[in-house]
mmCIF file with all atom_site columns, C-alpha atoms and ligand atoms in Angstrom:
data_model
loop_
_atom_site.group_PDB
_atom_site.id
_atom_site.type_symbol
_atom_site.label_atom_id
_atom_site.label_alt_id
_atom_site.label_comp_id
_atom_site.label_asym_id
_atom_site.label_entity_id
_atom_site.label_seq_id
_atom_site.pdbx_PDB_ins_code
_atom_site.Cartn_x
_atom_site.Cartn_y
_atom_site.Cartn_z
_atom_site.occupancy
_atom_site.B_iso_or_equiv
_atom_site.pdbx_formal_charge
_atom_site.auth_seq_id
_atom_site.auth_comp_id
_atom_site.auth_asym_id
_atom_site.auth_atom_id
_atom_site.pdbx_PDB_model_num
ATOM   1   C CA . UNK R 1 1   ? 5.822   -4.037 5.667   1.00 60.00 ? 659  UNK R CA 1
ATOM   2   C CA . UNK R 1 2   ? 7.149   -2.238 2.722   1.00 74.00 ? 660  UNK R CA 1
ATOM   3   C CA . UNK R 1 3   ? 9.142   1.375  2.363   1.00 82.00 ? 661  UNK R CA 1
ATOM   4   C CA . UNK R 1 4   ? 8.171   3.647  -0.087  1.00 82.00 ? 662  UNK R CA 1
ATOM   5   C CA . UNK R 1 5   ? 11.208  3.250  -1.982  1.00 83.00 ? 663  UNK R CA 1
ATOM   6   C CA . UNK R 1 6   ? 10.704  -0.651 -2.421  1.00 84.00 ? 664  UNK R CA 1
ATOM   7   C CA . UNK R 1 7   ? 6.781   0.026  -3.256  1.00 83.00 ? 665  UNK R CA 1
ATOM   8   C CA . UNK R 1 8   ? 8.208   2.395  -5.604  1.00 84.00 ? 666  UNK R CA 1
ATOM   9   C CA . UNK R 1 9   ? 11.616  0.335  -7.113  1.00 84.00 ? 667  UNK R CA 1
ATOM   10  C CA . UNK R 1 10  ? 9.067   -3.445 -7.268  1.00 84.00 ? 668  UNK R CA 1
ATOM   11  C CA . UNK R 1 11  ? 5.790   -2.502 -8.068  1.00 82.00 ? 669  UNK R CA 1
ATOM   12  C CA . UNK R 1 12  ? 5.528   -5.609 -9.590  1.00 84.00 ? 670  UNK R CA 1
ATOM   13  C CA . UNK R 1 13  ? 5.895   -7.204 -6.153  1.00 88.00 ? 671  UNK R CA 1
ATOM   14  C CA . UNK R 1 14  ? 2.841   -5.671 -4.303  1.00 87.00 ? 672  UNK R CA 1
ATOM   15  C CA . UNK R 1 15  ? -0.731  -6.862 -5.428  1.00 88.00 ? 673  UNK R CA 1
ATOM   16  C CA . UNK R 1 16  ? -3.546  -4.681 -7.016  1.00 88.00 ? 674  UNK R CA 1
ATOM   17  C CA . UNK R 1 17  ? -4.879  -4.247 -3.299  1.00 88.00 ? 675  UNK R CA 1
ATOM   18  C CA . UNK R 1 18  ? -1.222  -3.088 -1.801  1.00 89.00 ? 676  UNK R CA 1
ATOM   19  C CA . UNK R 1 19  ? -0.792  -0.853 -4.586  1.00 88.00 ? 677  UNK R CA 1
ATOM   20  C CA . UNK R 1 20  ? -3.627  0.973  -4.256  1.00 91.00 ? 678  UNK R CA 1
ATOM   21  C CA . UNK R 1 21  ? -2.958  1.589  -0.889  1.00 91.00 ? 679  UNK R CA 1
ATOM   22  C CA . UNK R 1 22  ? 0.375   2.565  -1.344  1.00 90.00 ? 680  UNK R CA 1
ATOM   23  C CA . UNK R 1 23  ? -0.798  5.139  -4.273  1.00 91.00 ? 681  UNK R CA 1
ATOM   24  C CA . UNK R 1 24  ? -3.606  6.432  -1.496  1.00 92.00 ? 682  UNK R CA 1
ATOM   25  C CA . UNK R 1 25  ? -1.078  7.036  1.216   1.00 92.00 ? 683  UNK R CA 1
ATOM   26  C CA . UNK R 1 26  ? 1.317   8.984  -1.012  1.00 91.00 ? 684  UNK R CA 1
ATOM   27  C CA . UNK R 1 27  ? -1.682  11.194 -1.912  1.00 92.00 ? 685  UNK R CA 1
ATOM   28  C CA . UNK R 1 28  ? -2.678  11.702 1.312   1.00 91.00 ? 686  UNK R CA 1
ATOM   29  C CA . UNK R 1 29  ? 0.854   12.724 2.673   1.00 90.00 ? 687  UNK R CA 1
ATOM   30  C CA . UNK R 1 30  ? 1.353   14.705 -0.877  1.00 87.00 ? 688  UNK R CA 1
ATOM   31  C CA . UNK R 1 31  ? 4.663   12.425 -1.036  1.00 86.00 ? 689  UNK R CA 1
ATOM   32  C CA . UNK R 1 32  ? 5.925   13.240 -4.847  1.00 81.00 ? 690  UNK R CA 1
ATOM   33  C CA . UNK R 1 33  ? 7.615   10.639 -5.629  1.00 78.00 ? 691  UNK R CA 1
ATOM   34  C CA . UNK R 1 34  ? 11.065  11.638 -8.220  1.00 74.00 ? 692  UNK R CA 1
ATOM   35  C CA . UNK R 1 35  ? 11.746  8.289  -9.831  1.00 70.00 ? 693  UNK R CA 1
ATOM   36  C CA . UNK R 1 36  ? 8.551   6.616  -10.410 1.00 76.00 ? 694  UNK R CA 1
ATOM   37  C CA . UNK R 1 37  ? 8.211   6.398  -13.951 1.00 78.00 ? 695  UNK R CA 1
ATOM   38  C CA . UNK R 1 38  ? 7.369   2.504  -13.656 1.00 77.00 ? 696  UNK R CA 1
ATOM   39  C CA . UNK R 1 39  ? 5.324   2.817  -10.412 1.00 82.00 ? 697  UNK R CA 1
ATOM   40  C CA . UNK R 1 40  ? 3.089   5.046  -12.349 1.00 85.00 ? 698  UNK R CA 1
ATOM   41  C CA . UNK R 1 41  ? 3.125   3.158  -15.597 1.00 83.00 ? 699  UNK R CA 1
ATOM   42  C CA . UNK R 1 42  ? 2.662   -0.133 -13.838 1.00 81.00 ? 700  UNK R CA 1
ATOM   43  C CA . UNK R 1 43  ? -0.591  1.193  -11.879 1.00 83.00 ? 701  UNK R CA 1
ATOM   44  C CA . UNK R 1 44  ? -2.039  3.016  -14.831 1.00 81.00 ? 702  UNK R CA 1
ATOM   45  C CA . UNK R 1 45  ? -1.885  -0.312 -16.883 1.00 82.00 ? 703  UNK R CA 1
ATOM   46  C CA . UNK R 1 46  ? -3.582  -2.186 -14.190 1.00 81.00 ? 704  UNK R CA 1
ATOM   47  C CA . UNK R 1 47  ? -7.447  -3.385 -14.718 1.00 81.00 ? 705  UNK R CA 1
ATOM   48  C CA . UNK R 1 48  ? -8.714  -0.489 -12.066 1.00 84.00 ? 706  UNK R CA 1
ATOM   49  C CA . UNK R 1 49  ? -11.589 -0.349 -14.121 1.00 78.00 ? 707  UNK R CA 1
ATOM   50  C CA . UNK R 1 50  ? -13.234 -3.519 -12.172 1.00 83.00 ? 708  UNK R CA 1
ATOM   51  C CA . UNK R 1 51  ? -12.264 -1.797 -8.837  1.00 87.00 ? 709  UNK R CA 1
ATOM   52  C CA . UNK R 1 52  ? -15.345 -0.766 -6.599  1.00 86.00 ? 710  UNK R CA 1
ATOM   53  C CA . UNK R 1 53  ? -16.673 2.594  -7.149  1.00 85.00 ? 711  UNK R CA 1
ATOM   54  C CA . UNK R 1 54  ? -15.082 3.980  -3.939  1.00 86.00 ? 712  UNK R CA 1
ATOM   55  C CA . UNK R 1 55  ? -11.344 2.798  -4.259  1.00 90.00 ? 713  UNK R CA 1
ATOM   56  C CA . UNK R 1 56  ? -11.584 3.544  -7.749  1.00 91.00 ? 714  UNK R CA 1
ATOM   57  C CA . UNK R 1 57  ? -12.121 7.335  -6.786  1.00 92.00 ? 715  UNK R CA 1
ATOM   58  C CA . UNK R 1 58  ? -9.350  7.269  -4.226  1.00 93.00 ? 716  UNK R CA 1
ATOM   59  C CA . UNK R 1 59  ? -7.170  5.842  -7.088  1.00 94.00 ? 717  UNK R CA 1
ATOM   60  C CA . UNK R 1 60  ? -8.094  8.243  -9.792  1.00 95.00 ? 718  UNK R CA 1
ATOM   61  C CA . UNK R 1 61  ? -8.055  10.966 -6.990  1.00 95.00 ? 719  UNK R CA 1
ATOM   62  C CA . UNK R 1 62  ? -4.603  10.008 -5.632  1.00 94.00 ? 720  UNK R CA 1
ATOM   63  C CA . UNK R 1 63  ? -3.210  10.134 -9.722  1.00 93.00 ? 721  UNK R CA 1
ATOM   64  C CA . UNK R 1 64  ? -4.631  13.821 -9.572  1.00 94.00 ? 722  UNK R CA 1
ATOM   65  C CA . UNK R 1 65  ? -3.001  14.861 -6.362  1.00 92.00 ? 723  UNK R CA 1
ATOM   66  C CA . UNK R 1 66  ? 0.430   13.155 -7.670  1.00 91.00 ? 724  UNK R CA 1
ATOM   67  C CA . UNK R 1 67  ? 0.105   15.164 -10.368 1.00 89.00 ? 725  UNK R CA 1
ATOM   68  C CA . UNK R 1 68  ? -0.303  11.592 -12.772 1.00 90.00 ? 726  UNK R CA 1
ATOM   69  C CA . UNK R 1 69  ? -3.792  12.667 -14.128 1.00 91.00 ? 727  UNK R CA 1
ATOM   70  C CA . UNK R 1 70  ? -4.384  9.660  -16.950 1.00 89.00 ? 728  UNK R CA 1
ATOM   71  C CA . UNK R 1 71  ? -7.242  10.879 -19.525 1.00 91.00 ? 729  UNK R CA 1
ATOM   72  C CA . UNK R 1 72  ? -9.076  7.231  -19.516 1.00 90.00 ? 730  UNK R CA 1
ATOM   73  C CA . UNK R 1 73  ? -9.242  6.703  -15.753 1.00 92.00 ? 731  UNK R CA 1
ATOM   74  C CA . UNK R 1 74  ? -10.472 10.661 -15.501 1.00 95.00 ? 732  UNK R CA 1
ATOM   75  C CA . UNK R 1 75  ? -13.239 10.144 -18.000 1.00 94.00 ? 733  UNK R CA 1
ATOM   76  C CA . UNK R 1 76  ? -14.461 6.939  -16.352 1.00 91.00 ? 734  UNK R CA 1
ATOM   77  C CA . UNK R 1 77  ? -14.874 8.896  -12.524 1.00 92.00 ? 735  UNK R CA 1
ATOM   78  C CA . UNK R 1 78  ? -16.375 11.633 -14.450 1.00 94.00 ? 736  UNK R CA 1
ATOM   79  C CA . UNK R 1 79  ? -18.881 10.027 -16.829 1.00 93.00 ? 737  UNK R CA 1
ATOM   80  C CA . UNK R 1 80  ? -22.540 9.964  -15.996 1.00 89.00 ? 738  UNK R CA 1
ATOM   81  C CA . UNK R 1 81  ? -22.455 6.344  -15.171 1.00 86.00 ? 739  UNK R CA 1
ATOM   82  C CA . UNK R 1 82  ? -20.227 6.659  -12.245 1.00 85.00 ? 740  UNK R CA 1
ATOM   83  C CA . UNK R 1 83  ? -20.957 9.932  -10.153 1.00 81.00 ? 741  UNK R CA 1
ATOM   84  C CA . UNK R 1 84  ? -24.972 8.649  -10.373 1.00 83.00 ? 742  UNK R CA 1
ATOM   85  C CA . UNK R 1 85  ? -24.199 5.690  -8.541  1.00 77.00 ? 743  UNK R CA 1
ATOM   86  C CA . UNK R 1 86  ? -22.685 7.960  -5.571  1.00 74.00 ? 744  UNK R CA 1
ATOM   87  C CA . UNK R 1 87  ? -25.756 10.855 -5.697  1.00 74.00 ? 745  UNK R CA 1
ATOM   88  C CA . UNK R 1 88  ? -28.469 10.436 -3.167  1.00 75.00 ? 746  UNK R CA 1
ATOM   89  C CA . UNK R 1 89  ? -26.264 9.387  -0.745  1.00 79.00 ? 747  UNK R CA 1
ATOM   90  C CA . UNK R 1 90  ? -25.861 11.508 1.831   1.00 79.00 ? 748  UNK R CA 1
ATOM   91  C CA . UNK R 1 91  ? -23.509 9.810  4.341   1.00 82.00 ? 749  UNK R CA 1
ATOM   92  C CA . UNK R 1 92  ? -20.455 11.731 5.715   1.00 82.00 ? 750  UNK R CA 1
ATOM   93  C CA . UNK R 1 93  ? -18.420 8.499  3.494   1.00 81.00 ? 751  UNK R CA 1
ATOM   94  C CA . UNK R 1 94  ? -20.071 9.605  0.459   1.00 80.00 ? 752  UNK R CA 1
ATOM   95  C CA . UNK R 1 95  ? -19.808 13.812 0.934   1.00 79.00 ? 753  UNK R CA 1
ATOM   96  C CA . UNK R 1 96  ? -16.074 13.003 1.044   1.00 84.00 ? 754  UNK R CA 1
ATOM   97  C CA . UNK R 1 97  ? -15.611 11.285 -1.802  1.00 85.00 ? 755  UNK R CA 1
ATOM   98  C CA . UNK R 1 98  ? -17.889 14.256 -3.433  1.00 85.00 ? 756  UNK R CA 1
ATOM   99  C CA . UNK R 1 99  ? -15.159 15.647 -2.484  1.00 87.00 ? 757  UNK R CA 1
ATOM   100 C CA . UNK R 1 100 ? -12.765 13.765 -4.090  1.00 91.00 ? 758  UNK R CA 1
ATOM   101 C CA . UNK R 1 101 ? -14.560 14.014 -7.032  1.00 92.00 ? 759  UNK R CA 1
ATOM   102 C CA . UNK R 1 102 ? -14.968 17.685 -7.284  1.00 90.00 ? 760  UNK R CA 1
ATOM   103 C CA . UNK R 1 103 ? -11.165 17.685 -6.840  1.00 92.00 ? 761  UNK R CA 1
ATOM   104 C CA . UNK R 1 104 ? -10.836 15.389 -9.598  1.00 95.00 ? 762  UNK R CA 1
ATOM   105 C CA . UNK R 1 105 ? -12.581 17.533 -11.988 1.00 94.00 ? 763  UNK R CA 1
ATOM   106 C CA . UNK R 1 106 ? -10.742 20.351 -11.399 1.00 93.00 ? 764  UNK R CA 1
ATOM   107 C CA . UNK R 1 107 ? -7.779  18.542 -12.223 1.00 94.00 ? 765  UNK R CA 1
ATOM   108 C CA . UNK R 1 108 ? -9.221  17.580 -15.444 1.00 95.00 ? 766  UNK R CA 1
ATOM   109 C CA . UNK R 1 109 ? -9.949  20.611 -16.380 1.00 93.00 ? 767  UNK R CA 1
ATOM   110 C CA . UNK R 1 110 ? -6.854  23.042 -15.425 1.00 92.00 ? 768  UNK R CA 1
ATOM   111 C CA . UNK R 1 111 ? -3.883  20.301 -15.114 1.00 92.00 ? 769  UNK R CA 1
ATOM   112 C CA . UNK R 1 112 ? -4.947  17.561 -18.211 1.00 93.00 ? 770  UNK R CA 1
ATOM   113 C CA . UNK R 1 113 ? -4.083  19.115 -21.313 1.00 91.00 ? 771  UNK R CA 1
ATOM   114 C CA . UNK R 1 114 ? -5.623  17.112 -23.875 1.00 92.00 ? 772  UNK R CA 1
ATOM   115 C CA . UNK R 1 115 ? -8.627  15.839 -21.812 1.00 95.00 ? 773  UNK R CA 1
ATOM   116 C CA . UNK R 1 116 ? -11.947 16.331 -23.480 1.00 94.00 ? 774  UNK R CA 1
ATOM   117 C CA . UNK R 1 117 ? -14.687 15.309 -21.006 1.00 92.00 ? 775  UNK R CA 1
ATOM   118 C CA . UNK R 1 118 ? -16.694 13.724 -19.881 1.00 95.00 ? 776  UNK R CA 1
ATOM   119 C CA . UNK R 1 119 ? -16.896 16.204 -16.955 1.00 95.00 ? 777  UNK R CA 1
ATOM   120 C CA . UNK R 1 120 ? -19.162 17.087 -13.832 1.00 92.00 ? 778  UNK R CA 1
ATOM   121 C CA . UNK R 1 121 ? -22.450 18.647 -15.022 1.00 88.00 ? 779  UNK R CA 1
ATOM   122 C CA . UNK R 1 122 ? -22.523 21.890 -13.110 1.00 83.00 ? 780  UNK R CA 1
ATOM   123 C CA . UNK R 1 123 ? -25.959 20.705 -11.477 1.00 74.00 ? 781  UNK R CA 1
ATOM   124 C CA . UNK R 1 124 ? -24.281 17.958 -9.717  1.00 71.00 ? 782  UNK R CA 1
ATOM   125 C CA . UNK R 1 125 ? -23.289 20.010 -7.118  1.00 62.00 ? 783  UNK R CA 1
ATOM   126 C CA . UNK R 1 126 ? -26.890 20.834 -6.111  1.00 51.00 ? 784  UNK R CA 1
ATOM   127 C CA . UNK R 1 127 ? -27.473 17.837 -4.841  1.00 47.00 ? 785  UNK R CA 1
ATOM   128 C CA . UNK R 1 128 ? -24.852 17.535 -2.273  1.00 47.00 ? 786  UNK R CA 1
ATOM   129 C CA . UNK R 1 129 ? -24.369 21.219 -1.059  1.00 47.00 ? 787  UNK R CA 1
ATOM   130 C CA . UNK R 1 130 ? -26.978 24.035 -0.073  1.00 42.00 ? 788  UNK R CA 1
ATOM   131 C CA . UNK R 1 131 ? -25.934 27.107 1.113   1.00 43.00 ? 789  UNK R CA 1
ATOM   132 C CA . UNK R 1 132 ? -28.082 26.921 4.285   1.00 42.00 ? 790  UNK R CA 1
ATOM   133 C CA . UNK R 1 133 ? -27.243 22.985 5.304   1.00 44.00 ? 791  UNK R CA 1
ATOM   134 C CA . UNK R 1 134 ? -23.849 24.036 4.794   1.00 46.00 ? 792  UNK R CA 1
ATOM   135 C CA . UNK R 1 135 ? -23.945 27.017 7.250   1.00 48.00 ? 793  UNK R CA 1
ATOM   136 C CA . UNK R 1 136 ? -25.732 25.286 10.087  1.00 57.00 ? 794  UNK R CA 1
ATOM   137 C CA . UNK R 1 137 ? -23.125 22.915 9.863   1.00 71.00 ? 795  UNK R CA 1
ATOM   138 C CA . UNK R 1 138 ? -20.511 25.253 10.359  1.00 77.00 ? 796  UNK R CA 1
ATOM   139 C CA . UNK R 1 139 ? -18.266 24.731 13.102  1.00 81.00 ? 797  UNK R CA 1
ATOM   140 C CA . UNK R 1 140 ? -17.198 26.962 15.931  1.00 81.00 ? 798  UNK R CA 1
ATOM   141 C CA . UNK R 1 141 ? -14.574 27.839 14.598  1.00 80.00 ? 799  UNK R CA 1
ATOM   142 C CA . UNK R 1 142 ? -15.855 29.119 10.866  1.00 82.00 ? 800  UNK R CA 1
ATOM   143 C CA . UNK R 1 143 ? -18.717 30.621 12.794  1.00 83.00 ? 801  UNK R CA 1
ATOM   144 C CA . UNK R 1 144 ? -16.247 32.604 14.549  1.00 84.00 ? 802  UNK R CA 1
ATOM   145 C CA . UNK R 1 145 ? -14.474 33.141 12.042  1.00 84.00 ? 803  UNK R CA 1
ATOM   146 C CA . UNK R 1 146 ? -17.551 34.976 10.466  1.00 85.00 ? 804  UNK R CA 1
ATOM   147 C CA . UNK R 1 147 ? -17.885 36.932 13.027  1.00 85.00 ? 805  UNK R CA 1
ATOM   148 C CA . UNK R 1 148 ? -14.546 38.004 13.583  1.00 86.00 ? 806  UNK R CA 1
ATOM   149 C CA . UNK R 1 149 ? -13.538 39.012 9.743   1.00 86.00 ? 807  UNK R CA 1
ATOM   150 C CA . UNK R 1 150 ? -15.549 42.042 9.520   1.00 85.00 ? 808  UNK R CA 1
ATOM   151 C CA . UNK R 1 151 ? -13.965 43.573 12.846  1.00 86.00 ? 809  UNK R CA 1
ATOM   152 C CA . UNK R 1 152 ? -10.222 42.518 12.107  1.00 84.00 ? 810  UNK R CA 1
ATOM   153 C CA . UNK R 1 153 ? -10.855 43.605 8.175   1.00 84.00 ? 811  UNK R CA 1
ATOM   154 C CA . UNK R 1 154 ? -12.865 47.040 8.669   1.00 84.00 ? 812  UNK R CA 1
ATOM   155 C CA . UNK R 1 155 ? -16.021 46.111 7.065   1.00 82.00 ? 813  UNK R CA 1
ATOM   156 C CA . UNK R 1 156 ? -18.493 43.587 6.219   1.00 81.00 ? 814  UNK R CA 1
ATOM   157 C CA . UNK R 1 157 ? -17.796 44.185 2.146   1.00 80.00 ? 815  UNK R CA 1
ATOM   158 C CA . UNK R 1 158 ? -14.260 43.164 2.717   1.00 81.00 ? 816  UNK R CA 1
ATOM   159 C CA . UNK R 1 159 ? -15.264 39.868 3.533   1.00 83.00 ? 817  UNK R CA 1
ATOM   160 C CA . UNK R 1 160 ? -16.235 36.624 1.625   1.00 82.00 ? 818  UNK R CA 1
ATOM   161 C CA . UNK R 1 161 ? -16.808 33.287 3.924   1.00 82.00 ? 819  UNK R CA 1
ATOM   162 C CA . UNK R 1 162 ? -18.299 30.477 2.539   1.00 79.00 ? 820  UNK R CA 1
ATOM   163 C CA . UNK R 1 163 ? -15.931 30.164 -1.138  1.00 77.00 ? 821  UNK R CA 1
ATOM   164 C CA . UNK R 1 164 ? -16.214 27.257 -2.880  1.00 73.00 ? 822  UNK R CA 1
ATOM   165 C CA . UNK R 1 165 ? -13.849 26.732 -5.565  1.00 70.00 ? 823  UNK R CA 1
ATOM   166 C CA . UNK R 1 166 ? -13.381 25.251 -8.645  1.00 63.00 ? 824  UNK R CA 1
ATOM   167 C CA . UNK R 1 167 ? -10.522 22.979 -7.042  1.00 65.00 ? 825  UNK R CA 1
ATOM   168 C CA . UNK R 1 168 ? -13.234 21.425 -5.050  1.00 64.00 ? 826  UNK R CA 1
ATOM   169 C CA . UNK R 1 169 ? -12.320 23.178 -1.662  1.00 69.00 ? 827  UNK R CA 1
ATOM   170 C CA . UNK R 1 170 ? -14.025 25.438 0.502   1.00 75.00 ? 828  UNK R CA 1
ATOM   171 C CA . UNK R 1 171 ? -12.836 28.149 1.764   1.00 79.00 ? 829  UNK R CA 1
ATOM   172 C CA . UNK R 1 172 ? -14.153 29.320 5.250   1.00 81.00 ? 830  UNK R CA 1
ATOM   173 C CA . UNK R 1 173 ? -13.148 32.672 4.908   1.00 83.00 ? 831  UNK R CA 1
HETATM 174 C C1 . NAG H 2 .   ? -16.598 20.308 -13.781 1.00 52.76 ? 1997 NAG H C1 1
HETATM 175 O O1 . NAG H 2 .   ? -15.790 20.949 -14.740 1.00 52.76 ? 1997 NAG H O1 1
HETATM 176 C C2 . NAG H 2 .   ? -16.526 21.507 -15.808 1.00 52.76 ? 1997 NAG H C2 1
HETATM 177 C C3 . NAG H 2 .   ? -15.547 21.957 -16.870 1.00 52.76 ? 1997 NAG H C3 1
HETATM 178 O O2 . NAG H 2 .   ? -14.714 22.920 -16.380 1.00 52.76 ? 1997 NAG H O2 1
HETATM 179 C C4 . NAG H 2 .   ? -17.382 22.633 -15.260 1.00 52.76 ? 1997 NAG H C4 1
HETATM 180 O O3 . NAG H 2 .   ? -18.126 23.224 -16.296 1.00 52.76 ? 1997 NAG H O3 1
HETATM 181 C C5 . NAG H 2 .   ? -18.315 22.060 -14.205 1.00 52.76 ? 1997 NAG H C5 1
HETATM 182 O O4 . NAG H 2 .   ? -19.045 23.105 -13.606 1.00 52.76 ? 1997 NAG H O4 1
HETATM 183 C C6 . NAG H 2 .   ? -17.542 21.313 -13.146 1.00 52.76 ? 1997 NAG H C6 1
HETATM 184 N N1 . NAG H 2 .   ? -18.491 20.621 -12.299 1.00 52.76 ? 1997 NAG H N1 1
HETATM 185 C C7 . NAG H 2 .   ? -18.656 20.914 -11.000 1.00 52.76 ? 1997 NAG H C7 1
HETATM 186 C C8 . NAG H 2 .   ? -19.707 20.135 -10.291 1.00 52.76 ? 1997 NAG H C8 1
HETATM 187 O O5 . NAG H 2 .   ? -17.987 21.741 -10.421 1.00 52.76 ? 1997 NAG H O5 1
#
């Protein structure tokens, strides 16, 4: 119902809901928005705090991708408290807001200057990736991939499949 532009010229208009949404979809398209000093203020002041645990990491995640990392909103994704609630859960929903979450402390760590923690124990990942569940998941086209590097490249050594990174992605290979 709205454009961009009017989500982004009356955020006052648009209710927590809507604005969240919006914030999401920009992410998701990696729309940077120029002017959107007040957009960003005015969702940033917002009580996200007593969002559910799920929209609140698309939220925090979405700031990150936007480049609008806010140190308070960071910490509370981060903390011990929050990333618990999400561990042990092993649905396809939950591995992608892992995701999100990995992402999220990446961007804490290389693009918030000034941010001091809390961040994702190291351990966490453990729970959520091993090596071999990974690789029997791998689709047809990482598996061939895999098989396909060494030929094209000259040598197995040349190859590495399987990266992840500290910005929370994978790399196939
Ligand atoms: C989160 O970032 C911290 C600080 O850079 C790092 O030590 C930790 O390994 C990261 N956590 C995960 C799960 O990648």
């Amino acid at each position: 119902p709205f454009s961009p532009q009017y989500c982004l010229d009356h955020p006052r208009d648009l209710s927590l809901a809507q604005l969240c949404g919006v914030l999401v979809s920009f992410a998701r398209l990696n729309f940077q928005p120029s002017s959107s000093e007040e957009f960003f203020s005015m969702v940033t002041s917002l009580e996200l705090w007593g969002l559910d645990t799920h929209l609140l990491t698309d939220v925090v995640w979405a700031l990150c991708v936007l480049q609008q990392p806010r140190g308070p909103l960071l910490g509370l994704v981060l903390g011990p408290d929050f990333h618990t609630r999400l561990r042990g859960d092993t649905s396809p929903r939950a591995q992608s807001w892992w995701l999100k979450l990995l992402q999220i402390n990446a961007t804490a760590r290389l693009e918030a200057p000034g941010y001091q923690g809390p961040f994702l124990p190291p351990e966490a990942l453990g729970g959520h990736r091993d090596g071999d569940g990974d690789r029997d998941k791998a689709t047809p086209l990482q598996r061939g991939l895999r098989e396909a590097l060494p030929g094209a490249l000259g040598g197995p050594d040349l190859v590495r499949c399987d990266v992840s990174t500290v910005h929370g992605w994978d790399i196939a290979g």
